Short mmCIF file of C-alpha atoms and ligand atoms in Angstrom, two decimals:
data_model
loop_
_atom_site.label_atom_id
_atom_site.label_comp_id
_atom_site.label_asym_id
_atom_site.label_seq_id
_atom_site.Cartn_x
_atom_site.Cartn_y
_atom_site.Cartn_z
CA UNK A 78 43.48 49.05 -153.87
CA UNK A 79 39.27 49.36 -152.27
CA UNK A 80 39.51 52.75 -150.52
CA UNK A 81 36.15 52.43 -148.35
CA UNK A 82 35.39 48.73 -147.61
CA UNK A 83 31.86 48.72 -145.79
CA UNK A 84 31.30 45.37 -143.60
CA UNK A 85 28.59 43.67 -142.71
CA UNK A 86 27.46 47.40 -140.61
CA UNK A 87 24.21 47.38 -138.76
CA UNK A 88 23.37 50.69 -137.65
CA UNK A 89 19.61 52.59 -137.32
CA UNK A 90 18.01 54.85 -135.05
CA UNK A 91 17.18 53.82 -131.21
CA UNK A 92 15.68 50.78 -131.41
CA UNK A 93 15.08 50.75 -134.37
CA UNK A 94 17.42 48.76 -136.71
CA UNK A 95 17.12 50.37 -140.37
CA UNK A 96 20.13 48.58 -141.72
CA UNK A 97 20.95 44.07 -140.58
CA UNK A 98 24.18 43.64 -142.52
CA UNK A 99 25.32 45.48 -145.39
CA UNK A 100 28.78 45.34 -147.11
CA UNK A 101 29.40 47.18 -150.06
CA UNK A 102 33.11 48.38 -151.69
CA UNK A 103 34.73 50.92 -153.78
CA UNK A 104 37.90 50.43 -155.06
CA UNK A 105 40.11 53.51 -155.70
CA UNK A 106 39.74 55.83 -157.97
CA UNK A 107 35.84 54.32 -159.05
CA UNK A 108 32.67 55.38 -159.06
CA UNK A 109 29.91 53.61 -157.11
CA UNK A 110 26.49 54.27 -157.48
CA UNK A 111 23.80 52.57 -154.97
CA UNK A 112 19.72 52.85 -155.47
CA UNK A 113 17.30 50.89 -154.30
CA UNK A 114 13.45 51.76 -152.79
CA UNK A 115 12.96 54.31 -151.08
CA UNK A 116 13.16 53.99 -146.78
CA UNK A 117 15.83 50.96 -147.54
CA UNK A 118 18.34 52.61 -145.66
CA UNK A 119 20.66 54.72 -148.58
CA UNK A 120 21.30 57.74 -146.98
CA UNK A 121 21.42 56.09 -143.07
CA UNK A 122 24.60 53.97 -144.80
CA UNK A 123 25.97 57.39 -145.94
CA UNK A 124 25.83 59.21 -142.18
CA UNK A 125 26.85 55.56 -140.98
CA UNK A 126 30.01 55.83 -143.61
CA UNK A 127 30.37 59.38 -142.40
CA UNK A 128 30.43 59.12 -138.65
CA UNK A 129 27.05 61.15 -138.95
CA UNK A 130 25.55 57.29 -136.77
CA UNK A 131 27.86 54.62 -135.38
CA UNK A 132 26.60 51.53 -135.80
CA UNK A 133 26.01 48.87 -133.80
CA UNK A 134 27.97 45.83 -135.64
CA UNK A 135 30.43 45.21 -138.28
CA UNK A 136 33.35 48.58 -139.22
CA UNK A 137 34.01 50.80 -141.73
CA UNK A 138 37.35 50.97 -143.05
CA UNK A 139 39.19 54.01 -145.17
CA UNK A 140 42.10 52.25 -146.76
CA UNK A 141 43.97 50.73 -144.12
CA UNK A 142 42.75 52.24 -141.52
CA UNK A 143 39.13 51.05 -139.12
CA UNK A 144 37.20 53.84 -139.10
CA UNK A 145 34.05 52.80 -137.01
CA UNK A 146 32.85 55.21 -135.28
CA UNK A 147 34.69 57.99 -135.62
CA UNK A 148 33.43 61.30 -135.68
CA UNK A 149 33.38 62.90 -138.76
CA UNK A 150 35.85 65.49 -138.26
CA UNK A 151 38.73 63.34 -138.46
CA UNK A 152 36.49 61.28 -141.70
CA UNK A 153 37.13 64.78 -143.47
CA UNK A 154 41.18 65.60 -142.33
CA UNK A 155 41.47 62.20 -143.70
CA UNK A 156 39.95 62.74 -147.63
CA UNK A 157 36.57 62.29 -146.74
CA UNK A 158 33.86 64.36 -147.85
CA UNK A 159 30.01 64.09 -148.06
CA UNK A 160 27.13 66.14 -149.85
CA UNK A 161 24.26 65.51 -148.06
CA UNK A 162 20.86 64.86 -149.71
CA UNK A 163 19.31 67.62 -148.48
CA UNK A 164 20.58 71.18 -146.71
CA UNK A 165 24.41 71.50 -148.37
CA UNK A 166 24.22 74.53 -149.24
CA UNK A 167 24.25 78.09 -146.92
CA UNK A 168 21.29 80.20 -148.51
CA UNK A 169 21.81 83.44 -147.09
CA UNK A 170 25.32 83.74 -147.36
CA UNK A 171 27.22 84.52 -150.59
CA UNK A 172 28.54 82.31 -153.36
CA UNK A 173 32.21 82.96 -152.40
CA UNK A 174 31.44 83.23 -148.74
CA UNK A 175 30.13 79.28 -148.99
CA UNK A 176 33.25 78.13 -150.99
CA UNK A 177 35.36 79.81 -148.10
CA UNK A 178 33.43 78.18 -145.46
CA UNK A 179 34.27 75.15 -147.92
CA UNK A 180 37.82 75.53 -146.95
CA UNK A 181 38.48 75.76 -142.80
CA UNK A 182 40.32 72.54 -142.96
CA UNK A 183 42.78 73.87 -143.90
CA UNK A 184 42.55 78.33 -144.95
CA UNK A 185 45.71 78.10 -146.08
CA UNK A 186 45.67 77.12 -149.79
CA UNK A 187 42.01 78.35 -150.06
CA UNK A 188 42.03 80.86 -152.33
CA UNK A 189 44.09 78.39 -154.75
CA UNK A 190 40.73 76.51 -154.17
CA UNK A 191 38.20 78.63 -154.62
CA UNK A 192 40.36 79.86 -158.77
CA UNK A 193 39.98 75.54 -158.96
CA UNK A 194 36.15 76.09 -157.90
CA UNK A 195 35.38 78.41 -160.51
CA UNK A 196 37.88 77.12 -162.97
CA UNK A 197 35.71 73.77 -162.89
CA UNK A 198 32.01 75.54 -162.35
CA UNK A 199 32.21 79.11 -164.58
CA UNK A 200 28.94 79.30 -163.73
CA UNK A 201 29.97 79.96 -159.78
CA UNK A 202 31.47 82.75 -160.62
CA UNK A 203 29.89 85.09 -162.31
CA UNK A 204 28.04 85.04 -159.24
CA UNK A 205 30.34 84.55 -156.43
CA UNK A 206 29.17 87.56 -154.96
CA UNK A 207 24.96 86.99 -155.50
CA UNK A 208 24.01 85.44 -152.18
CA UNK A 209 23.17 81.56 -152.66
CA UNK A 210 19.60 81.70 -152.01
CA UNK A 211 19.99 83.26 -155.66
CA UNK A 212 20.68 80.12 -157.46
CA UNK A 213 18.69 77.78 -158.76
CA UNK A 214 18.10 73.98 -157.58
CA UNK A 215 20.69 72.96 -161.02
CA UNK A 216 24.02 75.48 -159.55
CA UNK A 217 22.63 75.25 -155.95
CA UNK A 218 24.33 71.84 -156.51
CA UNK A 219 27.81 72.63 -158.80
CA UNK A 220 27.42 74.32 -155.59
CA UNK A 221 27.44 71.71 -152.74
CA UNK A 222 29.62 70.12 -154.79
CA UNK A 223 32.66 73.14 -154.53
CA UNK A 224 32.44 73.34 -151.16
CA UNK A 225 33.21 69.32 -151.02
CA UNK A 226 35.34 69.61 -153.17
CA UNK A 227 37.43 72.28 -151.03
CA UNK A 228 38.60 69.39 -148.45
CA UNK A 229 40.40 67.72 -151.76
CA UNK A 230 39.06 64.70 -150.37
CA UNK A 231 40.18 61.63 -151.94
CA UNK A 232 36.72 59.86 -151.28
CA UNK A 233 33.44 62.19 -152.45
CA UNK A 234 29.84 60.68 -150.64
CA UNK A 235 26.68 62.68 -152.80
CA UNK A 236 23.29 61.69 -151.32
CA UNK A 237 20.56 62.03 -154.78
CA UNK A 238 22.63 65.18 -156.39
CA UNK A 239 19.59 65.39 -158.95
CA UNK A 240 17.04 65.38 -155.90
CA UNK A 241 14.64 67.87 -157.95
CA UNK A 242 16.95 68.51 -160.64
CA UNK A 243 15.16 68.65 -164.50
CA UNK A 244 16.41 65.38 -166.31
CA UNK A 245 18.67 67.78 -168.96
CA UNK A 246 20.65 69.76 -165.13
CA UNK A 247 20.51 65.49 -164.66
CA UNK A 248 22.57 64.84 -166.80
CA UNK A 249 24.64 68.37 -166.64
CA UNK A 250 25.20 66.92 -162.60
CA UNK A 251 26.18 63.86 -163.94
CA UNK A 252 28.89 64.85 -166.79
CA UNK A 253 30.35 67.41 -164.18
CA UNK A 254 30.67 64.77 -161.33
CA UNK A 255 32.13 62.69 -164.65
CA UNK A 256 35.34 65.01 -164.68
CA UNK A 257 35.74 65.17 -161.26
CA UNK A 258 36.19 61.97 -160.91
CA UNK A 259 38.73 62.17 -164.24
CA UNK A 260 40.75 64.36 -161.90
CA UNK A 261 41.05 60.87 -159.79
CA UNK A 262 38.75 61.29 -156.80
CA UNK A 263 36.47 58.15 -156.17
CA UNK A 264 32.90 58.74 -155.49
CA UNK A 265 30.15 57.47 -153.94
CA UNK A 266 26.22 58.02 -155.25
CA UNK A 267 23.01 57.22 -153.94
CA UNK A 268 20.73 57.82 -157.08
CA UNK A 269 16.93 57.13 -158.16
CA UNK A 270 18.15 58.62 -161.44
CA UNK A 271 19.24 54.88 -162.65
CA UNK A 272 20.65 54.91 -165.78
CA UNK A 273 22.12 57.97 -165.94
CA UNK A 274 24.02 57.49 -162.64
CA UNK A 275 24.73 54.06 -163.49
CA UNK A 276 26.26 54.95 -167.22
CA UNK A 277 29.64 57.57 -165.27
CA UNK A 278 29.27 55.12 -163.04
CA UNK A 279 31.97 50.86 -163.00
CA UNK A 280 29.85 49.87 -160.22
CA UNK A 281 26.22 49.17 -158.19
CA UNK A 282 24.89 48.17 -155.74
CA UNK A 283 20.34 47.76 -155.40
CA UNK A 284 20.16 48.28 -151.06
CA UNK A 285 15.82 46.22 -149.80
CA UNK A 286 14.79 46.45 -146.76
CA UNK A 287 18.00 47.65 -144.94
CA UNK A 288 20.16 44.33 -147.43
CA UNK A 289 21.90 44.29 -149.69
CA UNK A 290 19.63 42.68 -153.21
CA UNK A 291 22.32 42.17 -155.81
CA UNK A 292 25.19 45.10 -156.89
CA UNK A 293 27.74 44.46 -159.74
CA UNK A 294 29.22 46.69 -163.06
CA UNK A 295 27.17 48.84 -163.66
CA UNK A 296 26.47 47.99 -168.05
CA UNK A 297 25.49 44.19 -165.56
CA UNK A 298 22.64 46.19 -163.79
CA UNK A 299 21.49 47.27 -166.92
CA UNK A 300 21.14 44.08 -168.29
CA UNK A 301 19.67 42.35 -165.78
CA UNK A 302 16.50 42.41 -166.17
CA UNK A 303 14.38 42.48 -163.22
CA UNK A 304 16.62 46.16 -163.01
CA UNK A 305 14.60 47.19 -165.57
CA UNK A 306 11.64 46.18 -164.25
CA UNK A 307 11.89 47.49 -160.95
CA UNK A 308 13.70 50.65 -161.56
CA UNK A 309 14.59 51.41 -165.39
CA UNK A 310 10.66 51.38 -165.87
CA UNK A 311 10.13 48.63 -168.28
CA UNK A 312 12.17 47.08 -170.74
CA UNK A 313 15.24 48.67 -170.88
N1 ATP B 613 16.66 60.84 -138.14
C1 ATP B 613 15.67 59.27 -138.17
N2 ATP B 613 15.41 59.28 -137.07
C2 ATP B 613 14.82 57.70 -137.05
N3 ATP B 613 14.27 56.97 -138.47
C3 ATP B 613 14.95 57.38 -139.14
C4 ATP B 613 15.17 58.24 -139.60
N4 ATP B 613 16.43 58.48 -140.92
C5 ATP B 613 15.67 58.26 -141.52
N5 ATP B 613 14.57 57.51 -141.01
C6 ATP B 613 14.15 56.38 -141.14
O1 ATP B 613 15.07 54.90 -141.51
C7 ATP B 613 14.60 54.22 -143.03
C8 ATP B 613 15.91 54.18 -143.36
O2 ATP B 613 15.41 56.32 -144.26
P1 ATP B 613 16.70 56.23 -145.02
O3 ATP B 613 17.01 57.48 -145.33
O4 ATP B 613 18.39 56.14 -144.83
O5 ATP B 613 16.23 56.29 -146.33
P2 ATP B 613 16.74 55.99 -147.34
O6 ATP B 613 16.80 54.94 -148.44
O7 ATP B 613 17.79 57.38 -147.78
O8 ATP B 613 14.98 56.62 -149.02
P3 ATP B 613 15.38 58.20 -149.54
O9 ATP B 613 15.32 56.52 -150.86
O10 ATP B 613 13.43 58.32 -149.13
O11 ATP B 613 15.95 58.75 -148.94
C9 ATP B 613 13.23 55.05 -142.77
O12 ATP B 613 12.48 54.22 -141.81
C10 ATP B 613 13.32 56.07 -142.13
O13 ATP B 613 11.78 56.69 -141.84
MG1 MG B 614 17.51 58.82 -148.94
#
């Protein structure tokens, strides 16, 4: 069963139309990567899914519910969580406080959830009383995941989780995302490190100029000569 169905979404900013009828689907428990050139509308699509932008046309379904234009807070309560491309933690708060802030929907279980996050991200426990601004780029991203997971989502949306990170840290981030997926959480990732992202994904979509360009299984996209030429730096 699909957990997320985006059907022919038209959206943009004011008069400017960025998405001209994009459609994607995420099955329950699946990991799906979206990629495409800078400015093609990937973040706009994710913001539209998460209720931060209202589409002009088209439909978004979360499981059986039509969530088109629904406010973000309702979507979080329904089981969706989002890690934006930038500003995804509070730098002046401690690690512990950042995680506590993540539990704002239902604080009753926060202590157990924070313990679970520290089990998953031991680095964070070691620096729990430090300000988040003291963390490395990779640790900050782990904290952003931790905050998003505090909401116990069934669908996790991630916008360029490896932005600014070294190749080694990028691999670690994707290893951790794979672990998260193994707990049954469906993941939709925007990523420019296509090879690393597709290696842990079930399927992928290529967007170009606000339209669907190509989609398929992760393996078929990695084997596609056109993708290799355009996005994987030559023959793959
Ligand atoms: N808040 C905004 N107001 C007006 N235009 C915007 C806004 N945000 C993005 N745009 C424009 O919409 C288009 C798509 O932007 P978007 O951020 O969705 O692209 P992207 O595929 O995520 O790019 P990148 O790979 O650089 O993150 C771009 O032309 C961008 O300039
Ligand atoms: Mg973007």
